[in-house]
C-alpha positions as a LaTeX table, in Angstrom:
\begin{tabular}{lrrr}
\hline
Residue & $x$ (\AA) & $y$ (\AA) & $z$ (\AA) \\
\hline
Met1 & 34.52 & 67.70 & $-1.59$ \\
Lys2 & 30.84 & 67.48 & $-1.16$ \\
Asn3 & 30.65 & 65.40 & $-4.19$ \\
Phe4 & 33.31 & 63.18 & $-2.94$ \\
Tyr5 & 31.50 & 62.61 & 0.32 \\
Lys6 & 28.19 & 61.94 & $-1.57$ \\
Tyr7 & 29.76 & 59.33 & $-3.75$ \\
Ser8 & 31.58 & 57.61 & $-0.77$ \\
Val9 & 28.21 & 57.19 & 0.97 \\
Leu10 & 26.53 & 55.80 & $-2.06$ \\
Ala11 & 29.40 & 53.23 & $-2.59$ \\
Cys12 & 29.12 & 52.15 & 1.18 \\
Ala13 & 25.28 & 51.56 & 0.72 \\
Ile14 & 25.76 & 49.50 & $-2.30$ \\
Leu15 & 28.52 & 47.38 & $-0.61$ \\
Leu16 & 26.35 & 46.86 & 2.47 \\
Ala17 & 23.32 & 45.64 & 0.43 \\
Ala18 & 25.61 & 43.29 & $-1.44$ \\
Cys19 & 26.71 & 41.73 & 1.67 \\
Gln20 & 23.37 & 41.06 & 3.14 \\
Pro21 & 22.65 & 37.14 & 3.34 \\
Lys22 & 19.96 & 35.92 & 0.66 \\
Ser23 & 16.93 & 34.26 & 2.22 \\
Glu24 & 16.31 & 30.88 & 0.91 \\
Pro25 & 12.90 & 30.63 & $-0.91$ \\
Lys26 & 10.36 & 28.74 & 1.07 \\
Glu27 & 7.91 & 26.36 & $-0.65$ \\
Ser28 & 4.55 & 27.35 & 0.48 \\
Gln29 & 2.45 & 24.56 & 1.97 \\
Glu30 & $-0.58$ & 25.90 & 0.14 \\
Ser31 & 1.23 & 25.21 & $-3.26$ \\
Gln32 & 1.51 & 21.50 & $-2.27$ \\
Asp33 & $-1.19$ & 19.09 & $-3.66$ \\
Pro34 & $-2.93$ & 17.36 & $-0.79$ \\
Ala35 & $-3.32$ & 14.20 & $-3.09$ \\
Thr36 & 0.48 & 14.23 & $-3.56$ \\
Ile37 & 0.96 & 14.54 & 0.21 \\
Gln38 & $-1.35$ & 11.70 & 0.89 \\
Gln39 & 0.23 & 9.49 & $-1.78$ \\
Gln40 & 3.62 & 10.07 & $-0.39$ \\
Thr41 & 2.38 & 8.78 & 3.10 \\
Glu42 & 0.09 & 6.01 & 1.83 \\
Pro43 & 1.34 & 2.62 & 2.52 \\
Thr44 & 1.95 & 0.50 & $-0.55$ \\
Leu45 & 2.16 & $-3.42$ & $-0.90$ \\
Arg46 & 5.28 & $-4.60$ & $-2.64$ \\
Gly47 & 6.39 & $-8.07$ & $-3.25$ \\
Glu48 & 6.61 & $-11.08$ & $-5.45$ \\
Ser49 & 5.79 & $-14.75$ & $-5.52$ \\
Val50 & 8.59 & $-17.30$ & $-5.05$ \\
Lys51 & 8.55 & $-21.14$ & $-5.42$ \\
Val52 & 8.43 & $-23.06$ & $-2.30$ \\
Ala53 & 11.56 & $-25.30$ & $-2.07$ \\
Leu54 & 10.60 & $-28.86$ & $-2.71$ \\
Thr55 & 12.26 & $-32.33$ & $-3.24$ \\
Leu56 & 10.60 & $-34.20$ & $-6.16$ \\
Pro57 & 11.78 & $-37.26$ & $-7.87$ \\
Glu58 & 13.65 & $-36.98$ & $-10.97$ \\
Cys59 & 11.67 & $-37.52$ & $-14.18$ \\
Lys60 & 11.89 & $-37.00$ & $-17.89$ \\
Gly61 & 9.16 & $-36.91$ & $-20.39$ \\
Asn62 & 5.83 & $-35.52$ & $-21.08$ \\
Thr63 & 4.03 & $-37.50$ & $-18.39$ \\
Cys64 & 6.15 & $-36.31$ & $-15.38$ \\
Pro65 & 3.95 & $-34.89$ & $-12.56$ \\
Asp66 & 3.97 & $-31.25$ & $-12.26$ \\
Phe67 & 3.80 & $-29.80$ & $-8.87$ \\
Val68 & 4.30 & $-26.06$ & $-8.17$ \\
Val69 & 3.44 & $-24.02$ & $-5.10$ \\
Glu70 & 4.55 & $-20.52$ & $-4.78$ \\
Arg71 & 4.15 & $-18.15$ & $-1.75$ \\
Leu72 & 4.10 & $-14.41$ & $-1.34$ \\
Gln73 & 7.09 & $-12.46$ & $-0.06$ \\
Ser74 & 6.09 & $-8.91$ & 0.57 \\
Asn75 & 6.83 & $-5.99$ & 2.81 \\
Phe76 & 3.73 & $-6.75$ & 5.09 \\
Ser77 & 4.63 & $-9.94$ & 7.07 \\
Phe78 & 0.81 & $-10.29$ & 8.32 \\
Ile79 & $-0.23$ & $-10.71$ & 4.60 \\
Asp80 & 2.52 & $-13.29$ & 4.03 \\
Gln81 & 1.50 & $-15.22$ & 6.95 \\
Phe82 & $-2.05$ & $-15.07$ & 6.19 \\
Leu83 & $-1.42$ & $-16.28$ & 2.52 \\
Asp84 & 0.70 & $-19.24$ & 3.73 \\
Glu85 & $-2.22$ & $-20.49$ & 5.69 \\
Gln86 & $-4.61$ & $-20.08$ & 2.67 \\
Ile87 & $-2.21$ & $-22.01$ & 0.58 \\
Leu88 & $-2.28$ & $-24.93$ & 2.97 \\
Asp89 & $-5.85$ & $-24.90$ & 3.08 \\
Gln90 & $-6.13$ & $-24.78$ & $-0.63$ \\
Leu91 & $-3.84$ & $-27.84$ & $-0.89$ \\
Ser92 & $-5.92$ & $-29.68$ & 1.42 \\
Lys93 & $-8.90$ & $-29.04$ & $-0.49$ \\
Met94 & $-7.30$ & $-30.02$ & $-3.88$ \\
Leu95 & $-5.69$ & $-33.15$ & $-2.75$ \\
Asp96 & $-7.99$ & $-34.28$ & $-0.10$ \\
Val97 & $-5.36$ & $-36.80$ & 1.03 \\
Val98 & $-5.68$ & $-38.34$ & 4.47 \\
Asp99 & $-1.99$ & $-39.37$ & 4.53 \\
Ala100 & $-0.73$ & $-35.95$ & 3.93 \\
Asp101 & $-2.98$ & $-34.49$ & 6.69 \\
Lys102 & $-1.62$ & $-37.27$ & 9.22 \\
Ala103 & 1.96 & $-36.50$ & 8.26 \\
Ile104 & 1.54 & $-32.91$ & 8.75 \\
Ser105 & $-0.14$ & $-33.61$ & 12.16 \\
Thr106 & 2.83 & $-35.69$ & 13.40 \\
Val107 & 5.31 & $-32.84$ & 12.35 \\
Gln108 & 3.09 & $-30.28$ & 14.20 \\
Ala109 & 3.37 & $-32.56$ & 17.33 \\
Ala110 & 7.12 & $-32.53$ & 16.93 \\
Glu111 & 7.56 & $-28.99$ & 16.13 \\
Gln112 & 5.54 & $-26.13$ & 17.57 \\
Lys113 & 5.63 & $-24.15$ & 14.27 \\
Pro114 & 6.70 & $-26.44$ & 11.28 \\
Asn115 & 7.72 & $-24.04$ & 8.27 \\
Leu116 & 5.77 & $-23.84$ & 5.08 \\
Asp117 & 8.32 & $-25.83$ & 2.92 \\
Thr118 & 7.87 & $-28.78$ & 5.32 \\
Gln119 & 4.27 & $-28.99$ & 5.29 \\
Val120 & 3.93 & $-28.34$ & 1.55 \\
Gln121 & 6.40 & $-31.15$ & 1.23 \\
His122 & 4.00 & $-33.63$ & 2.62 \\
Tyr123 & 1.25 & $-32.72$ & 0.00 \\
Ala124 & 3.89 & $-32.90$ & $-2.71$ \\
Asn125 & 4.85 & $-36.46$ & $-1.51$ \\
Ala126 & 1.06 & $-37.41$ & $-1.46$ \\
Phe127 & 0.76 & $-35.81$ & $-4.95$ \\
Ile128 & 3.66 & $-38.16$ & $-6.20$ \\
Lys129 & 2.00 & $-41.17$ & $-4.71$ \\
Ile130 & $-1.21$ & $-40.51$ & $-6.61$ \\
Asp131 & 0.90 & $-40.28$ & $-9.81$ \\
Glu132 & 2.65 & $-43.74$ & $-8.97$ \\
Glu133 & $-0.87$ & $-45.25$ & $-8.44$ \\
Leu134 & $-2.04$ & $-44.01$ & $-11.68$ \\
Lys135 & 0.98 & $-45.15$ & $-13.61$ \\
Ala136 & 0.41 & $-48.60$ & $-11.96$ \\
Leu137 & $-3.00$ & $-48.70$ & $-13.55$ \\
Ser138 & $-1.38$ & $-47.82$ & $-16.98$ \\
Ile139 & $-2.82$ & $-44.32$ & $-16.98$ \\
Ser140 & $-0.20$ & $-42.12$ & $-18.50$ \\
His141 & $-1.76$ & $-38.76$ & $-18.14$ \\
Gln142 & 0.32 & $-35.85$ & $-16.90$ \\
Ile143 & $-1.18$ & $-34.74$ & $-13.56$ \\
Ser144 & $-0.40$ & $-31.31$ & $-12.41$ \\
Leu145 & $-1.08$ & $-28.90$ & $-9.49$ \\
Leu146 & $-0.33$ & $-25.27$ & $-9.23$ \\
Val147 & $-0.93$ & $-22.69$ & $-6.45$ \\
Lys148 & 0.19 & $-19.05$ & $-6.88$ \\
Pro149 & $-0.66$ & $-15.77$ & $-5.11$ \\
Lys150 & $-0.41$ & $-12.49$ & $-7.07$ \\
Ile151 & $-0.52$ & $-8.79$ & $-6.00$ \\
Leu152 & $-3.19$ & $-7.08$ & $-7.86$ \\
Gln153 & $-4.11$ & $-3.70$ & $-6.01$ \\
Thr154 & $-1.12$ & $-2.22$ & $-4.11$ \\
Glu155 & $-2.62$ & 0.82 & $-2.46$ \\
Gly156 & $-5.62$ & 2.96 & $-1.84$ \\
Ser157 & $-8.48$ & 1.86 & 0.24 \\
Leu158 & $-7.64$ & $-1.78$ & $-0.21$ \\
Ala159 & $-4.75$ & $-3.83$ & $-1.26$ \\
Thr160 & $-5.84$ & $-6.97$ & $-3.19$ \\
Val161 & $-4.09$ & $-10.43$ & $-3.56$ \\
Val162 & $-5.37$ & $-13.23$ & $-5.68$ \\
Leu163 & $-4.67$ & $-16.77$ & $-4.99$ \\
Asn164 & $-4.68$ & $-18.85$ & $-8.22$ \\
Ser165 & $-5.08$ & $-22.45$ & $-8.20$ \\
Ser166 & $-5.34$ & $-25.15$ & $-10.89$ \\
Ser167 & $-5.02$ & $-28.90$ & $-10.90$ \\
Tyr168 & $-5.59$ & $-31.95$ & $-13.20$ \\
Met169 & $-5.69$ & $-35.31$ & $-11.58$ \\
Gly170 & $-6.22$ & $-37.55$ & $-14.67$ \\
Gly171 & $-9.98$ & $-37.14$ & $-14.81$ \\
Ala172 & $-12.27$ & $-35.90$ & $-17.59$ \\
His173 & $-11.10$ & $-32.29$ & $-16.97$ \\
Gly174 & $-9.20$ & $-30.01$ & $-14.61$ \\
Ser175 & $-10.19$ & $-27.72$ & $-11.77$ \\
Thr176 & $-9.31$ & $-24.06$ & $-11.33$ \\
Ser177 & $-10.14$ & $-21.39$ & $-8.76$ \\
Gln178 & $-9.54$ & $-17.70$ & $-7.99$ \\
Arg179 & $-9.92$ & $-16.40$ & $-4.38$ \\
Tyr180 & $-9.53$ & $-12.77$ & $-3.62$ \\
Tyr181 & $-8.19$ & $-11.33$ & $-0.39$ \\
Asn182 & $-8.46$ & $-7.75$ & 0.63 \\
Phe183 & $-6.35$ & $-6.05$ & 3.25 \\
Asp184 & $-6.31$ & $-2.63$ & 5.05 \\
Leu185 & $-2.60$ & $-1.73$ & 5.06 \\
Val186 & $-2.85$ & 1.12 & 7.59 \\
Asn187 & $-4.46$ & $-1.00$ & 10.24 \\
Gln188 & $-2.93$ & $-4.28$ & 9.06 \\
Lys189 & $-6.12$ & $-6.48$ & 8.71 \\
Gln190 & $-8.01$ & $-8.41$ & 6.31 \\
Ile191 & $-11.41$ & $-6.70$ & 5.03 \\
Asn192 & $-14.38$ & $-8.78$ & 4.35 \\
Leu193 & $-17.29$ & $-7.91$ & 2.22 \\
Asn194 & $-19.50$ & $-6.83$ & 5.11 \\
Asp195 & $-16.66$ & $-4.52$ & 6.21 \\
Leu196 & $-17.32$ & $-2.44$ & 3.05 \\
Leu197 & $-21.17$ & $-1.90$ & 3.78 \\
Leu198 & $-22.98$ & 0.84 & 5.40 \\
Ala199 & $-25.14$ & $-0.22$ & 8.41 \\
Lys200 & $-28.17$ & $-2.60$ & 7.50 \\
Gln201 & $-27.19$ & $-2.79$ & 3.77 \\
Gln202 & $-26.63$ & $-6.40$ & 3.44 \\
Ala203 & $-30.15$ & $-7.15$ & 2.03 \\
Ala204 & $-29.80$ & $-4.12$ & $-0.44$ \\
Leu205 & $-26.41$ & $-5.74$ & $-1.60$ \\
Lys206 & $-27.84$ & $-9.29$ & $-2.08$ \\
Lys207 & $-30.68$ & $-7.84$ & $-4.12$ \\
Leu208 & $-28.17$ & $-5.86$ & $-6.44$ \\
Ala209 & $-26.17$ & $-9.07$ & $-6.80$ \\
His210 & $-29.30$ & $-11.23$ & $-7.66$ \\
Asp211 & $-30.16$ & $-8.57$ & $-10.26$ \\
Ala212 & $-26.78$ & $-8.91$ & $-11.83$ \\
Phe213 & $-27.00$ & $-12.72$ & $-11.63$ \\
Lys214 & $-30.25$ & $-12.64$ & $-13.70$ \\
Ala215 & $-28.73$ & $-10.26$ & $-16.30$ \\
Trp216 & $-25.70$ & $-12.70$ & $-16.44$ \\
Ile217 & $-28.20$ & $-15.56$ & $-17.26$ \\
Val218 & $-29.63$ & $-13.72$ & $-20.11$ \\
Asp219 & $-26.28$ & $-12.20$ & $-21.40$ \\
Ser220 & $-24.55$ & $-15.42$ & $-21.40$ \\
Lys221 & $-27.51$ & $-17.03$ & $-23.13$ \\
Leu222 & $-27.79$ & $-19.65$ & $-20.58$ \\
Ala223 & $-31.70$ & $-19.40$ & $-20.51$ \\
Asn224 & $-34.28$ & $-16.88$ & $-21.62$ \\
Asn225 & $-35.93$ & $-16.93$ & $-18.34$ \\
Pro226 & $-33.84$ & $-16.63$ & $-15.34$ \\
Glu227 & $-36.57$ & $-18.18$ & $-12.99$ \\
Glu228 & $-36.16$ & $-21.44$ & $-14.93$ \\
Tyr229 & $-32.54$ & $-21.45$ & $-14.66$ \\
Glu230 & $-32.53$ & $-20.87$ & $-10.97$ \\
Gln231 & $-34.55$ & $-24.10$ & $-10.63$ \\
Ala232 & $-31.33$ & $-25.98$ & $-11.38$ \\
Trp233 & $-28.74$ & $-23.29$ & $-10.31$ \\
Pro234 & $-30.29$ & $-21.00$ & $-7.44$ \\
Phe235 & $-28.61$ & $-17.89$ & $-6.73$ \\
Glu236 & $-26.40$ & $-17.62$ & $-3.79$ \\
Met237 & $-24.33$ & $-14.88$ & $-2.26$ \\
Thr238 & $-20.48$ & $-15.04$ & $-2.12$ \\
Asp239 & $-18.00$ & $-13.26$ & 0.02 \\
Asn240 & $-15.08$ & $-13.67$ & $-2.73$ \\
Phe241 & $-14.85$ & $-10.14$ & $-4.13$ \\
Leu242 & $-12.56$ & $-7.33$ & $-5.36$ \\
Leu243 & $-13.05$ & $-3.70$ & $-6.17$ \\
Gly244 & $-12.63$ & $-3.24$ & $-9.90$ \\
Glu245 & $-12.43$ & $-0.14$ & $-12.07$ \\
Asn246 & $-16.13$ & $-0.15$ & $-13.00$ \\
Gly247 & $-17.68$ & $-1.57$ & $-9.77$ \\
Leu248 & $-17.79$ & $-4.41$ & $-7.10$ \\
Ile249 & $-16.77$ & $-7.72$ & $-8.58$ \\
Leu250 & $-18.21$ & $-10.79$ & $-7.13$ \\
Gln251 & $-16.21$ & $-14.04$ & $-8.13$ \\
Tyr252 & $-17.74$ & $-17.48$ & $-8.22$ \\
Gly253 & $-16.09$ & $-20.76$ & $-8.35$ \\
Glu254 & $-16.68$ & $-23.77$ & $-10.50$ \\
Tyr255 & $-20.28$ & $-25.29$ & $-10.00$ \\
Glu256 & $-21.44$ & $-22.63$ & $-7.62$ \\
Ile257 & $-23.97$ & $-20.93$ & $-9.85$ \\
Gly258 & $-23.54$ & $-22.66$ & $-13.11$ \\
Pro259 & $-22.33$ & $-25.83$ & $-14.96$ \\
Tyr260 & $-18.69$ & $-26.49$ & $-15.54$ \\
Val261 & $-18.99$ & $-24.80$ & $-18.92$ \\
Val262 & $-19.40$ & $-21.36$ & $-17.56$ \\
Gly263 & $-16.10$ & $-21.49$ & $-15.94$ \\
Leu264 & $-15.40$ & $-19.01$ & $-13.23$ \\
Pro265 & $-18.47$ & $-16.64$ & $-13.29$ \\
Arg266 & $-18.23$ & $-13.03$ & $-12.25$ \\
Leu267 & $-21.08$ & $-10.61$ & $-11.37$ \\
Val268 & $-20.15$ & $-6.94$ & $-11.59$ \\
Ile269 & $-22.40$ & $-4.39$ & $-9.74$ \\
Pro270 & $-21.58$ & $-0.85$ & $-11.04$ \\
Phe271 & $-20.34$ & 1.85 & $-8.45$ \\
Asp272 & $-23.32$ & 4.11 & $-9.35$ \\
Gln273 & $-25.64$ & 1.42 & $-7.95$ \\
Leu274 & $-23.71$ & 1.15 & $-4.78$ \\
Lys275 & $-24.18$ & 4.68 & $-3.45$ \\
Gly276 & $-25.79$ & 4.43 & $-0.11$ \\
Val277 & $-24.84$ & 0.74 & 0.02 \\
Leu278 & $-20.85$ & 0.89 & 0.30 \\
Lys279 & $-19.06$ & 3.15 & 2.47 \\
Pro280 & $-17.93$ & 6.43 & 0.89 \\
Glu281 & $-14.13$ & 5.49 & 1.16 \\
Tyr282 & $-14.77$ & 2.42 & $-1.12$ \\
Leu283 & $-16.43$ & 4.34 & $-3.71$ \\
Pro284 & $-14.47$ & 6.11 & $-6.48$ \\
Lys285 & $-13.36$ & 9.72 & $-5.56$ \\
Val286 & $-15.13$ & 12.44 & $-7.51$ \\
Asp287 & $-12.69$ & 15.27 & $-8.46$ \\
Val288 & $-14.19$ & 18.64 & $-7.50$ \\
Pro289 & $-12.57$ & 21.85 & $-8.90$ \\
Ala290 & $-10.72$ & 24.01 & $-6.43$ \\
Ala291 & $-12.42$ & 27.39 & $-5.54$ \\
Ser292 & $-9.45$ & 29.30 & $-7.06$ \\
Thr293 & $-10.02$ & 27.39 & $-10.48$ \\
Val294 & $-13.75$ & 28.22 & $-10.40$ \\
Val295 & $-12.87$ & 31.96 & $-9.77$ \\
Ala296 & $-10.37$ & 31.90 & $-12.64$ \\
Asp297 & $-12.77$ & 30.34 & $-15.02$ \\
Thr298 & $-15.55$ & 32.80 & $-14.09$ \\
Lys299 & $-13.30$ & 35.71 & $-14.64$ \\
Ser300 & $-12.10$ & 34.44 & $-17.97$ \\
Lys301 & $-15.61$ & 34.25 & $-19.27$ \\
Thr302 & $-16.46$ & 37.89 & $-18.36$ \\
\hline
\end{tabular}
């Protein structure tokens, strides 16, 4: 009887243990990588360039004028609107046509906010008129114009979009440009070059850029003596920039610091020279081993 009672109690204990609800394993917050958490919450610029809808005359052959303008459609409307304004400004510089500007002013007077398609169409009409005038002079060159934005850097301290432009209007050669625009996605604003700098570091950055300019002259074999080169092409600072993998890139346009043959010059200032000049958040992050990793490595060696 005692044995029966003992085994009955043991069986009940086993059944009670089996009926207890199992607790779900909880993921320790300490095990989550802070970098992963930041990456999940960090805003990302996504989008693509799409052609502006235009009405152009029908044309066949190798001498048909080629007019292509694309705009950015992204998940940040403030960037799209900003780029629209830059596209119109670039078209105004490339064509330098008074008739187009007058036509746009007329539309703006009739409409409070004319859409981009309407405004670009006026520049397209002016472009076609130029082609007709060239053809009337028996100039059969194919003229062309292209304006296209492209997303380069999508996240991190800066998101970067480049506006590429090129044109050929029947002269000795065409023209190209690359303009970079940098944005703070968290605060939704454009970031200028001075915004990257620590206090009172403009002169230090200019000196670094001037040194890079002199090195570029020698490396490009434009002159043996930079001082002589600067008599014809003096150094000047630019606000057209982007952060590359190796340093701060200063982008120049045609004829800004050199003749047409040098194209679109770039000066690169390495990040190691920019410590104390740029704000820390714009410098590459240095990976520091976790304390637990250091302790583990120390124990393994002993």
